[in-house]
mmCIF file of C-alpha atoms and ligand atoms in Angstrom:
data_model
loop_
_atom_site.group_PDB
_atom_site.id
_atom_site.type_symbol
_atom_site.label_atom_id
_atom_site.label_comp_id
_atom_site.label_asym_id
_atom_site.label_seq_id
_atom_site.Cartn_x
_atom_site.Cartn_y
_atom_site.Cartn_z
ATOM 1 C CA MET A 344 45.906 -105.586 31.370
ATOM 2 C CA THR A 345 48.294 -104.614 28.570
ATOM 3 C CA THR A 346 47.969 -105.960 25.063
ATOM 4 C CA GLN A 347 51.260 -106.665 23.344
ATOM 5 C CA VAL A 348 51.217 -106.434 19.588
ATOM 6 C CA GLN A 349 53.987 -108.603 18.199
ATOM 7 C CA GLN A 350 55.704 -106.686 15.396
ATOM 8 C CA GLN A 351 57.101 -108.928 12.651
ATOM 9 C CA ILE A 352 60.487 -108.297 11.035
ATOM 10 C CA THR A 353 59.456 -109.035 7.462
ATOM 11 C CA PRO A 354 61.738 -109.606 4.418
ATOM 12 C CA GLU A 355 60.444 -106.264 3.066
ATOM 13 C CA LEU A 356 61.609 -104.484 6.224
ATOM 14 C CA ARG A 357 65.041 -106.146 6.010
ATOM 15 C CA LYS A 358 65.326 -105.092 2.344
ATOM 16 C CA TRP A 359 64.409 -101.517 3.264
ATOM 17 C CA ILE A 360 67.030 -101.424 6.077
ATOM 18 C CA VAL A 361 69.775 -102.617 3.701
ATOM 19 C CA GLU A 362 68.707 -100.034 1.093
ATOM 20 C CA GLN A 363 68.877 -97.252 3.689
ATOM 21 C CA ALA A 364 72.390 -98.306 4.716
ATOM 22 C CA GLN A 365 73.502 -98.538 1.078
ATOM 23 C CA ALA A 366 72.098 -95.049 0.447
ATOM 24 C CA GLY A 367 74.407 -93.777 3.192
ATOM 25 C CA HIS A 368 71.805 -93.094 5.895
ATOM 26 C CA GLY A 369 73.278 -93.467 9.388
ATOM 27 C CA ALA A 370 71.949 -95.923 11.991
ATOM 28 C CA GLU A 371 70.369 -93.182 14.120
ATOM 29 C CA ALA A 372 68.459 -91.693 11.157
ATOM 30 C CA VAL A 373 67.156 -95.118 10.109
ATOM 31 C CA LEU A 374 66.097 -95.877 13.686
ATOM 32 C CA GLN A 375 64.261 -92.540 13.996
ATOM 33 C CA SER A 376 62.474 -93.184 10.767
ATOM 34 C CA MET A 377 61.343 -96.638 12.001
ATOM 35 C CA LEU A 378 60.168 -95.178 15.319
ATOM 36 C CA ALA A 379 58.193 -92.517 13.446
ATOM 37 C CA SER A 380 56.472 -95.311 11.473
ATOM 38 C CA GLY A 381 55.323 -96.902 14.737
ATOM 39 C CA TRP A 382 58.012 -99.546 15.319
ATOM 40 C CA ASN A 383 58.759 -100.491 18.886
ATOM 41 C CA GLU A 384 62.307 -99.349 19.727
ATOM 42 C CA ASP A 385 63.605 -102.783 20.849
ATOM 43 C CA VAL A 386 62.197 -104.480 17.764
ATOM 44 C CA ALA A 387 63.627 -101.767 15.503
ATOM 45 C CA ILE A 388 67.120 -102.053 17.015
ATOM 46 C CA GLU A 389 67.051 -105.852 16.795
ATOM 47 C CA ALA A 390 65.847 -105.671 13.174
ATOM 48 C CA MET A 391 68.623 -103.250 12.205
ATOM 49 C CA GLU A 392 71.383 -105.150 14.006
ATOM 50 C CA SER A 393 70.473 -108.603 12.758
ATOM 51 C CA THR A 394 69.752 -107.431 9.196
ATOM 52 C CA LEU A 395 73.004 -105.519 8.816
ATOM 53 C CA ARG A 396 75.054 -108.299 10.467
ATOM 54 C CA GLU A 397 73.604 -110.901 8.083
ATOM 55 C CA HIS A 398 74.018 -108.578 5.123
ATOM 56 C CA LEU A 399 77.700 -107.919 5.912
ATOM 57 C CA GLU A 400 78.283 -111.645 6.395
ATOM 58 C CA ARG A 401 76.756 -112.443 2.984
ATOM 59 C CA GLU A 402 78.928 -109.748 1.360
ATOM 60 C CA ALA A 403 82.014 -111.139 3.120
ATOM 61 C CA VAL A 404 81.329 -114.665 1.834
ATOM 62 C CA GLN A 405 80.829 -113.282 -1.703
ATOM 63 C CA GLN A 406 84.205 -111.526 -1.501
ATOM 64 C CA GLY A 407 85.926 -114.747 -0.394
ATOM 65 C CA ILE A 408 86.459 -113.567 3.206
ATOM 66 C CA PRO A 409 86.395 -116.605 5.540
ATOM 67 C CA SER A 410 83.346 -117.045 7.802
ATOM 68 C CA PRO A 411 83.758 -116.258 11.507
ATOM 69 C CA VAL A 412 84.169 -119.025 14.082
ATOM 70 C CA PRO A 413 83.695 -118.990 17.885
ATOM 71 C CA VAL A 414 86.736 -117.690 19.776
ATOM 72 C CA PRO A 415 87.970 -117.781 23.378
ATOM 73 C CA ASP A 416 87.173 -114.828 25.622
ATOM 74 C CA ALA A 417 87.066 -113.808 29.267
ATOM 75 C CA ARG A 418 83.646 -112.985 30.760
ATOM 76 C CA LEU A 419 83.785 -109.190 30.811
ATOM 77 C CA ASP A 420 80.164 -108.315 29.997
ATOM 78 C CA ASP A 421 79.508 -106.514 33.277
ATOM 79 C CA SER A 422 82.912 -104.752 33.277
ATOM 80 C CA PRO A 423 84.460 -106.595 36.239
ATOM 81 C CA LEU A 424 87.776 -105.343 37.610
ATOM 82 C CA TYR A 425 88.776 -108.914 38.470
ATOM 83 C CA VAL A 426 88.109 -112.260 36.825
ATOM 84 C CA ASP A 427 88.201 -115.623 38.535
ATOM 85 C CA ALA A 428 90.774 -117.802 36.786
ATOM 86 C CA GLY A 429 90.211 -120.828 39.015
ATOM 87 C CA ASP A 430 93.248 -120.679 41.288
ATOM 88 C CA ARG A 431 93.868 -116.931 40.940
ATOM 89 C CA ARG A 432 92.060 -113.607 40.796
ATOM 90 C CA VAL A 433 93.237 -111.915 37.635
ATOM 91 C CA HIS A 434 92.985 -108.137 37.118
ATOM 92 C CA VAL A 435 91.413 -106.601 34.024
ATOM 93 C CA VAL A 436 93.670 -103.682 33.091
ATOM 94 C CA HIS A 437 92.408 -102.757 29.617
ATOM 95 C CA ALA A 438 89.776 -104.103 27.243
ATOM 96 C CA MET A 439 88.970 -103.312 23.638
ATOM 97 C CA SER A 440 86.255 -105.001 21.601
ATOM 98 C CA ASN A 441 87.267 -104.460 17.977
ATOM 99 C CA PRO A 442 89.786 -105.947 17.724
ATOM 100 C CA ARG A 443 89.250 -107.945 20.891
ATOM 101 C CA ILE A 444 92.345 -107.135 22.971
ATOM 102 C CA VAL A 445 92.428 -107.554 26.745
ATOM 103 C CA VAL A 446 95.344 -106.787 29.053
ATOM 104 C CA PHE A 447 95.322 -108.825 32.249
ATOM 105 C CA GLY A 448 97.306 -108.083 35.412
ATOM 106 C CA ASN A 449 98.358 -110.483 38.165
ATOM 107 C CA LEU A 450 98.011 -113.442 35.797
ATOM 108 C CA LEU A 451 101.341 -114.920 36.906
ATOM 109 C CA SER A 452 103.192 -114.463 40.205
ATOM 110 C CA ASP A 453 106.856 -113.336 40.219
ATOM 111 C CA GLU A 454 107.809 -116.845 41.368
ATOM 112 C CA GLU A 455 105.953 -118.428 38.433
ATOM 113 C CA CYS A 456 107.633 -116.033 35.978
ATOM 114 C CA ASP A 457 111.095 -116.861 37.371
ATOM 115 C CA ALA A 458 110.413 -120.600 37.447
ATOM 116 C CA LEU A 459 109.249 -120.634 33.808
ATOM 117 C CA ILE A 460 112.384 -118.770 32.727
ATOM 118 C CA GLU A 461 114.659 -121.173 34.644
ATOM 119 C CA LEU A 462 112.888 -124.254 33.245
ATOM 120 C CA ALA A 463 113.141 -122.844 29.716
ATOM 121 C CA ARG A 464 116.704 -121.414 29.845
ATOM 122 C CA PRO A 465 118.655 -124.613 29.121
ATOM 123 C CA ARG A 466 116.431 -125.422 26.137
ATOM 124 C CA MET A 467 116.522 -122.045 24.323
ATOM 125 C CA ALA A 468 117.340 -121.987 20.575
ATOM 126 C CA ARG A 469 116.861 -119.481 17.754
ATOM 127 C CA SER A 470 113.090 -118.996 17.197
ATOM 128 C CA LEU A 471 111.515 -120.483 14.110
ATOM 129 C CA THR A 472 108.298 -119.489 12.372
ATOM 130 C CA VAL A 473 105.827 -121.783 10.634
ATOM 131 C CA ALA A 474 106.553 -121.846 6.894
ATOM 132 C CA THR A 475 103.049 -121.768 5.444
ATOM 133 C CA ARG A 476 104.457 -122.429 1.965
ATOM 134 C CA THR A 477 105.508 -125.914 3.021
ATOM 135 C CA GLY A 478 103.836 -126.512 6.411
ATOM 136 C CA GLY A 479 107.321 -126.864 8.019
ATOM 137 C CA GLU A 480 109.354 -124.431 10.177
ATOM 138 C CA GLU A 481 112.134 -122.001 9.257
ATOM 139 C CA VAL A 482 114.503 -119.361 10.699
ATOM 140 C CA ASN A 483 113.088 -115.950 9.815
ATOM 141 C CA ASP A 484 114.821 -112.540 9.965
ATOM 142 C CA ASP A 485 111.531 -111.042 11.156
ATOM 143 C CA ARG A 486 111.836 -112.958 14.413
ATOM 144 C CA THR A 487 115.177 -112.541 16.172
ATOM 145 C CA SER A 488 114.297 -113.976 19.577
ATOM 146 C CA ASN A 489 115.384 -117.288 21.104
ATOM 147 C CA GLY A 490 112.711 -119.706 22.207
ATOM 148 C CA MET A 491 111.547 -123.147 23.238
ATOM 149 C CA PHE A 492 108.254 -125.030 23.517
ATOM 150 C CA PHE A 493 106.988 -126.935 26.528
ATOM 151 C CA GLN A 494 104.836 -129.959 25.784
ATOM 152 C CA ARG A 495 101.270 -129.384 26.911
ATOM 153 C CA GLY A 496 101.036 -130.516 30.561
ATOM 154 C CA GLU A 497 104.794 -131.154 30.642
ATOM 155 C CA ASN A 498 105.285 -130.287 34.326
ATOM 156 C CA GLU A 499 103.310 -129.095 37.341
ATOM 157 C CA LEU A 500 103.840 -125.376 36.656
ATOM 158 C CA VAL A 501 102.871 -125.641 32.988
ATOM 159 C CA ARG A 502 99.773 -127.691 33.916
ATOM 160 C CA CYS A 503 98.773 -125.074 36.490
ATOM 161 C CA ILE A 504 99.154 -122.161 34.022
ATOM 162 C CA GLU A 505 97.298 -124.040 31.287
ATOM 163 C CA ALA A 506 94.384 -124.784 33.613
ATOM 164 C CA ARG A 507 94.301 -121.109 34.673
ATOM 165 C CA LEU A 508 94.221 -119.903 31.048
ATOM 166 C CA ALA A 509 91.470 -122.405 30.159
ATOM 167 C CA HIS A 510 89.385 -121.084 33.069
ATOM 168 C CA LEU A 511 90.080 -117.427 32.294
ATOM 169 C CA LEU A 512 89.416 -117.667 28.555
ATOM 170 C CA ASN A 513 86.684 -120.316 28.628
ATOM 171 C CA TRP A 514 88.507 -122.476 26.126
ATOM 172 C CA PRO A 515 89.491 -126.156 26.478
ATOM 173 C CA GLU A 516 93.093 -126.802 27.516
ATOM 174 C CA GLU A 517 93.443 -129.408 24.781
ATOM 175 C CA ASN A 518 92.808 -126.746 22.092
ATOM 176 C CA GLY A 519 96.026 -124.971 23.086
ATOM 177 C CA GLU A 520 99.428 -125.368 21.494
ATOM 178 C CA GLY A 521 102.277 -126.007 23.933
ATOM 179 C CA LEU A 522 103.469 -122.966 25.886
ATOM 180 C CA GLN A 523 106.322 -121.199 24.105
ATOM 181 C CA VAL A 524 108.929 -119.192 26.036
ATOM 182 C CA LEU A 525 110.780 -116.468 24.144
ATOM 183 C CA HIS A 526 113.811 -114.378 25.086
ATOM 184 C CA TYR A 527 114.618 -111.072 23.404
ATOM 185 C CA ARG A 528 118.008 -109.394 23.966
ATOM 186 C CA PRO A 529 118.630 -105.734 22.977
ATOM 187 C CA GLY A 530 117.884 -105.358 19.258
ATOM 188 C CA ALA A 531 115.736 -108.515 19.108
ATOM 189 C CA GLU A 532 112.191 -108.108 17.825
ATOM 190 C CA TYR A 533 109.265 -109.863 16.195
ATOM 191 C CA LYS A 534 108.133 -107.823 13.188
ATOM 192 C CA PRO A 535 104.373 -107.269 12.747
ATOM 193 C CA HIS A 536 102.516 -110.374 11.597
ATOM 194 C CA TYR A 537 99.218 -112.218 12.012
ATOM 195 C CA ASP A 538 99.192 -115.336 14.184
ATOM 196 C CA TYR A 539 96.573 -117.175 12.078
ATOM 197 C CA PHE A 540 97.710 -119.268 9.139
ATOM 198 C CA ASP A 541 97.163 -117.598 5.782
ATOM 199 C CA PRO A 542 94.456 -119.674 4.001
ATOM 200 C CA LYS A 543 96.027 -118.773 0.623
ATOM 201 C CA GLU A 544 99.383 -120.416 1.431
ATOM 202 C CA PRO A 545 99.816 -123.954 0.069
ATOM 203 C CA GLY A 546 101.105 -125.438 3.357
ATOM 204 C CA THR A 547 98.115 -124.215 5.389
ATOM 205 C CA PRO A 548 95.743 -127.185 4.795
ATOM 206 C CA THR A 549 98.393 -129.526 6.281
ATOM 207 C CA ILE A 550 98.847 -127.267 9.340
ATOM 208 C CA LEU A 551 95.073 -127.061 9.871
ATOM 209 C CA LYS A 552 94.711 -130.866 10.106
ATOM 210 C CA ARG A 553 96.186 -130.544 13.603
ATOM 211 C CA GLY A 554 93.561 -128.575 15.531
ATOM 212 C CA GLY A 555 92.255 -126.182 12.868
ATOM 213 C CA GLN A 556 93.036 -122.461 12.757
ATOM 214 C CA ARG A 557 94.617 -120.424 15.499
ATOM 215 C CA VAL A 558 91.828 -118.255 16.924
ATOM 216 C CA ALA A 559 93.534 -116.407 19.795
ATOM 217 C CA THR A 560 96.886 -115.597 21.374
ATOM 218 C CA ILE A 561 97.930 -114.767 24.912
ATOM 219 C CA VAL A 562 101.375 -113.265 25.453
ATOM 220 C CA MET A 563 102.468 -113.393 29.115
ATOM 221 C CA TYR A 564 105.304 -111.143 30.232
ATOM 222 C CA LEU A 565 107.852 -112.953 32.411
ATOM 223 C CA ALA A 566 110.664 -110.384 32.643
ATOM 224 C CA GLU A 567 110.632 -106.682 31.812
ATOM 225 C CA PRO A 568 113.188 -104.941 29.625
ATOM 226 C CA GLU A 569 114.140 -101.410 30.656
ATOM 227 C CA LYS A 570 113.162 -99.854 27.316
ATOM 228 C CA GLY A 571 111.304 -101.055 24.232
ATOM 229 C CA GLY A 572 109.910 -104.525 23.672
ATOM 230 C CA GLY A 573 106.208 -103.555 23.733
ATOM 231 C CA THR A 574 103.638 -105.639 21.908
ATOM 232 C CA THR A 575 102.322 -103.364 19.177
ATOM 233 C CA PHE A 576 99.038 -103.435 17.238
ATOM 234 C CA PRO A 577 99.732 -101.069 14.309
ATOM 235 C CA ASP A 578 96.161 -101.104 12.931
ATOM 236 C CA VAL A 579 94.798 -99.599 16.154
ATOM 237 C CA ASN A 580 97.924 -97.687 17.262
ATOM 238 C CA LEU A 581 98.175 -99.629 20.493
ATOM 239 C CA GLU A 582 101.339 -100.592 22.350
ATOM 240 C CA VAL A 583 101.134 -102.873 25.381
ATOM 241 C CA PHE A 584 104.090 -102.484 27.715
ATOM 242 C CA PRO A 585 105.702 -105.726 28.855
ATOM 243 C CA LYS A 586 104.958 -105.606 32.575
ATOM 244 C CA ARG A 587 106.022 -108.744 34.457
ATOM 245 C CA GLY A 588 103.042 -110.901 35.481
ATOM 246 C CA HIS A 589 100.738 -109.117 32.995
ATOM 247 C CA ALA A 590 99.507 -110.586 29.717
ATOM 248 C CA VAL A 591 97.926 -109.359 26.504
ATOM 249 C CA PHE A 592 95.187 -111.515 24.998
ATOM 250 C CA PHE A 593 93.694 -111.054 21.547
ATOM 251 C CA SER A 594 91.384 -113.139 19.352
ATOM 252 C CA TYR A 595 90.625 -113.326 15.644
ATOM 253 C CA GLU A 596 87.392 -114.963 14.500
ATOM 254 C CA ARG A 597 88.539 -115.349 10.914
ATOM 255 C CA PRO A 598 91.969 -115.632 9.306
ATOM 256 C CA HIS A 599 91.754 -112.226 7.646
ATOM 257 C CA PRO A 600 93.346 -108.756 8.027
ATOM 258 C CA SER A 601 89.857 -107.310 8.663
ATOM 259 C CA THR A 602 90.327 -108.626 12.226
ATOM 260 C CA ARG A 603 92.927 -105.841 12.661
ATOM 261 C CA THR A 604 95.097 -108.204 14.731
ATOM 262 C CA LEU A 605 98.357 -107.350 13.020
ATOM 263 C CA HIS A 606 100.821 -107.252 15.911
ATOM 264 C CA GLY A 607 104.538 -107.308 16.613
ATOM 265 C CA GLY A 608 107.140 -107.344 19.342
ATOM 266 C CA ALA A 609 108.944 -103.980 19.152
ATOM 267 C CA PRO A 610 112.756 -104.113 19.334
ATOM 268 C CA VAL A 611 114.119 -104.307 22.864
ATOM 269 C CA LEU A 612 116.192 -101.148 23.383
ATOM 270 C CA ALA A 613 117.687 -101.900 26.819
ATOM 271 C CA GLY A 614 117.513 -104.879 29.143
ATOM 272 C CA GLU A 615 115.994 -108.250 28.310
ATOM 273 C CA LYS A 616 112.451 -109.332 27.641
ATOM 274 C CA TRP A 617 111.099 -112.810 28.391
ATOM 275 C CA ILE A 618 107.575 -113.875 27.432
ATOM 276 C CA ALA A 619 105.481 -117.022 27.333
ATOM 277 C CA THR A 620 103.030 -117.264 24.441
ATOM 278 C CA LYS A 621 100.092 -119.587 24.081
ATOM 279 C CA TRP A 622 98.294 -119.918 20.769
ATOM 280 C CA LEU A 623 94.771 -121.302 20.937
ATOM 281 C CA ARG A 624 93.259 -123.425 18.176
ATOM 282 C CA GLU A 625 89.678 -124.030 17.069
ATOM 283 C CA ARG A 626 89.790 -127.689 18.045
ATOM 284 C CA ARG A 627 91.832 -130.225 19.986
ATOM 285 C CA PHE A 628 95.542 -129.788 19.105
ATOM 286 C CA GLU A 629 97.523 -133.035 19.173
HETATM 287 O O1 PD2 B 320 106.892 -110.678 22.067
HETATM 288 C C1 PD2 B 320 105.855 -110.169 21.696
HETATM 289 O O2 PD2 B 320 105.433 -109.146 22.213
HETATM 290 C C2 PD2 B 320 105.109 -110.808 20.595
HETATM 291 C C3 PD2 B 320 104.719 -110.042 19.530
HETATM 292 C C4 PD2 B 320 104.057 -110.647 18.499
HETATM 293 C C5 PD2 B 320 104.819 -112.151 20.584
HETATM 294 C C6 PD2 B 320 104.116 -112.673 19.522
HETATM 295 N N1 PD2 B 320 103.733 -111.940 18.501
HETATM 296 C C7 PD2 B 320 103.748 -114.100 19.448
HETATM 297 O O3 PD2 B 320 104.297 -114.862 20.258
HETATM 298 O O4 PD2 B 320 102.906 -114.453 18.609
HETATM 299 ZN ZN1 ZN B 321 102.347 -113.103 17.175
#
C-alpha cells in the first residue's frame, strides 16, 4: 500500500514563487529548487503555472489591459492531421499557439470557392471598415479591396459553410458575423490592423451591444493570385500564402496588442485574390 501525502500550495509558497520570478530566476531553476526542498514534481509545476498565470493576470488588470475571454478553437490537443468539421475532413497544415494561428487545408472545395465568388460578384462594392470613432462605416485607404456581405444563413451554400465552421471551431453559428467576400486586384491590399474593436475608441461601446467583441477571424482563400496577397502577421514574421480552399484562423482573447494578432493582406502583385472572411463574436450577433 502506498501512502500519498497531499502537499498544499500555500499563500507563502505562491509569494515565494512570485519573488523568485521577479528576481529573474528562470522556471527551471525555481522548479529544481522546489524539488530539492521535497516538493512533488507535478505539484511544483502546477503551483508555478497557476501562481504565475494569476500573478500576470492581476498585473494586466492593474495596467488596464482587458481580461481574457473564451475564444473559438479547433480541437488540436493530440496533434491530429485532420479534423472533423461535420460534413468534411479538414486538414491541419500549420498550428501556432501564441498567437493562436491555424492554417487549415481542404476547408472548401473548388466548386464551393467558385460558387461563392459567382454569388458575390454582382454585389461587390468598395470595402468599408468600421469607424470606431462613430460606430458607423467608412471608406479607408488602408483597405483597397472590393467586398460584400452575405446575411447569415442567406442561402444553402452559406448555411453549409457556416455549419462547417461552427463544428470546426466549436463556436455557435449565431455568434458569427455574416460571411464577407473580398476581391483584391493587383495593387489592392489590406494594411496591417487588429480585427477587434479598440476599447478606447468612443464608438466601440455601441458596436459591442451587438454580440460583444470580435474574438476570432477565419480568412478562407477562394481564388489564388499569382504573386503577393499573403496574409501577414508582422509581430511573428509569418506570411500565409493564399492557397485556394485553405484558410487561416486566428483568435484573440482580449482586445489588446499583446495578443500579437496584428495582421494584413499584402498587396497583390499579379493575378487576383478572392477571400471569404468570417469574424466571430463573443455572443449572439444579431
Ligand atoms: O485578405 C486578407 O488576407 C486579410 C488580411 C487581413 C483579411 C483580413 N484581414 C480580414 O478580413 O480581416
Ligand atoms: Zn483583418
